[in-house]
Short mmCIF file of C-alpha atoms in Angstrom, two decimals:
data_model
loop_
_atom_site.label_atom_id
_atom_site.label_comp_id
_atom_site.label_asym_id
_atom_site.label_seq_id
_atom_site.Cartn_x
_atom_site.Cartn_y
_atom_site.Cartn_z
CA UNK A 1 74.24 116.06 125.61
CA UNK A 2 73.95 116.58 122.04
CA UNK A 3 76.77 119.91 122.34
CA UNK A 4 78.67 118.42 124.31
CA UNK A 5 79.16 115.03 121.39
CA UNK A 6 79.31 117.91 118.98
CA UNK A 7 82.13 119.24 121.15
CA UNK A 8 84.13 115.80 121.49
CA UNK A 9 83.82 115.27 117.68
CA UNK A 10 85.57 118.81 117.14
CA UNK A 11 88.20 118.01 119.32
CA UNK A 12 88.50 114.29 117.75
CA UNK A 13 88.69 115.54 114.47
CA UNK A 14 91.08 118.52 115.55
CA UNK A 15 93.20 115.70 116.58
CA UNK A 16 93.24 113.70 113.55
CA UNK A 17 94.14 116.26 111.73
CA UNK A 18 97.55 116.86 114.06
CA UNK A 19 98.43 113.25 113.91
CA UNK A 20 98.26 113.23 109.90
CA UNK A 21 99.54 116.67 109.61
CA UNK A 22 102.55 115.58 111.90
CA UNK A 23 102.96 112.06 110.20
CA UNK A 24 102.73 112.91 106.75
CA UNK A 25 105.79 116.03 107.31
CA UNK A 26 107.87 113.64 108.78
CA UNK A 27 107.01 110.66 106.31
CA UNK A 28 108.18 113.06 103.68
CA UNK A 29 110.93 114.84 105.13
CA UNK A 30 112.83 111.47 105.06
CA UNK A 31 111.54 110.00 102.25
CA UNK A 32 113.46 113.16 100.87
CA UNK A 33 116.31 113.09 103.13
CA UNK A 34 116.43 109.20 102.07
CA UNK A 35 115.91 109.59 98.04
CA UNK A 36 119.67 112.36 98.36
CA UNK A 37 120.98 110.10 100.83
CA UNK A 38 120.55 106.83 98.70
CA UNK A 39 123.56 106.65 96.73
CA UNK A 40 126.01 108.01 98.65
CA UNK A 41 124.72 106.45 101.84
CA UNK A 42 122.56 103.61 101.92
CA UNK A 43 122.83 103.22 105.30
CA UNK A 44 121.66 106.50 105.83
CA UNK A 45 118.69 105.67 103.41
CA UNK A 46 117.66 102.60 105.33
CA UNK A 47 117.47 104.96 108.48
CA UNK A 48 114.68 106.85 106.64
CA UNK A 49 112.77 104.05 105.27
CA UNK A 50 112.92 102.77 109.41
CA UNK A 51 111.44 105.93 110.59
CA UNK A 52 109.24 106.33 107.63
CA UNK A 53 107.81 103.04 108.59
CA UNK A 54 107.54 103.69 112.50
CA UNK A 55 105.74 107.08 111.61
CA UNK A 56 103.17 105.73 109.66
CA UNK A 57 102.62 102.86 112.30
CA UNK A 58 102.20 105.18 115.03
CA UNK A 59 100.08 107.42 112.89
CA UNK A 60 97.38 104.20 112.26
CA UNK A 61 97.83 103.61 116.21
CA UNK A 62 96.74 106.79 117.18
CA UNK A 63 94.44 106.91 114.73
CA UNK A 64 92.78 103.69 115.50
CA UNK A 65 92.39 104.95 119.07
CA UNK A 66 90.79 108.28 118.36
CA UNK A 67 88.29 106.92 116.26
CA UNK A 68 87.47 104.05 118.64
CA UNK A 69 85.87 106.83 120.46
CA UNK A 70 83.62 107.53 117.74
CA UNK A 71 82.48 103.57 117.14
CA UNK A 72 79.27 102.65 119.13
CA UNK A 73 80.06 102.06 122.72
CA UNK A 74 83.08 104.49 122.26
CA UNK A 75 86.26 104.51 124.03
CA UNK A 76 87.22 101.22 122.75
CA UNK A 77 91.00 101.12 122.91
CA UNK A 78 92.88 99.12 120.07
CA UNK A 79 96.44 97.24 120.74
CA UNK A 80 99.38 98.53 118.83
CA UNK A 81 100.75 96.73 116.21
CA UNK A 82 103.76 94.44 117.79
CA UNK A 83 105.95 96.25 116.06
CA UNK A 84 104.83 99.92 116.36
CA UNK A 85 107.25 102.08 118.52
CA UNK A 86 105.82 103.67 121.97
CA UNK A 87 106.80 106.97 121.40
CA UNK A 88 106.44 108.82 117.95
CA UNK A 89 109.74 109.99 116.19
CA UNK A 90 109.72 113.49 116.33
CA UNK A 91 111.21 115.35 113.27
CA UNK A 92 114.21 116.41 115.35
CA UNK A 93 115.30 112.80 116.06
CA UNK A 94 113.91 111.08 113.33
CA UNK A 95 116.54 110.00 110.74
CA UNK A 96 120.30 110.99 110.16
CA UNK A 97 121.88 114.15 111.66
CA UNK A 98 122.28 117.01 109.85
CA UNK A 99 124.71 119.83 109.93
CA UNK A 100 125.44 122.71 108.34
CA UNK A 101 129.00 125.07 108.11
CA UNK A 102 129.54 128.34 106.42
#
């Protein structure tokens, strides 16, 4: 029993870490993307802040819900915010398009 919590705890905290490590590269790839994009596009900057904010929502959600399995009882399962997105924004659709030309 006691492995197999040691186990579950690895894997939790292997988790965490992907959800932060995820979050935080997108958070800042369009807080970037929105800083350069600010003055000569605002709307383009308001796109970032928007999936700056979803990110970090959905990175508290999942959070919340891995670590519920570590309270006592475990597996408790915490709501979403109302105004958290289903599906995290990847860093390939999050924000403006890009493209390049040579």
């Amino acid at each position: 029993m006691r492995l197999a919590a040691t186990a579950e705890r690895a894997r939790i905290a292997r988790e965490l870490h992907d959800v932060v490590a995820h979050s935080l590269s997108v958070v800042i790839a369009q807080a970037d993307g929105g800083r350069y994009a600010g003055k000569a596009d605002p709307e383009a900057a308001t796109g970032a802040l928007e999936a700056i904010a979803a990110t970090g929502r959905q990175a508290l959600t999942d959070m919340r819900s891995l670590l519920g399995v570590l309270r006592e009882g475990g597996g408790e399962e915490y709501a979403p915010s109302p105004t958290s997105p289903r599906s995290r924004p990847s860093s390939r659709t999050s924000g403006p398009a890009v493209s390049t030309s040579t």
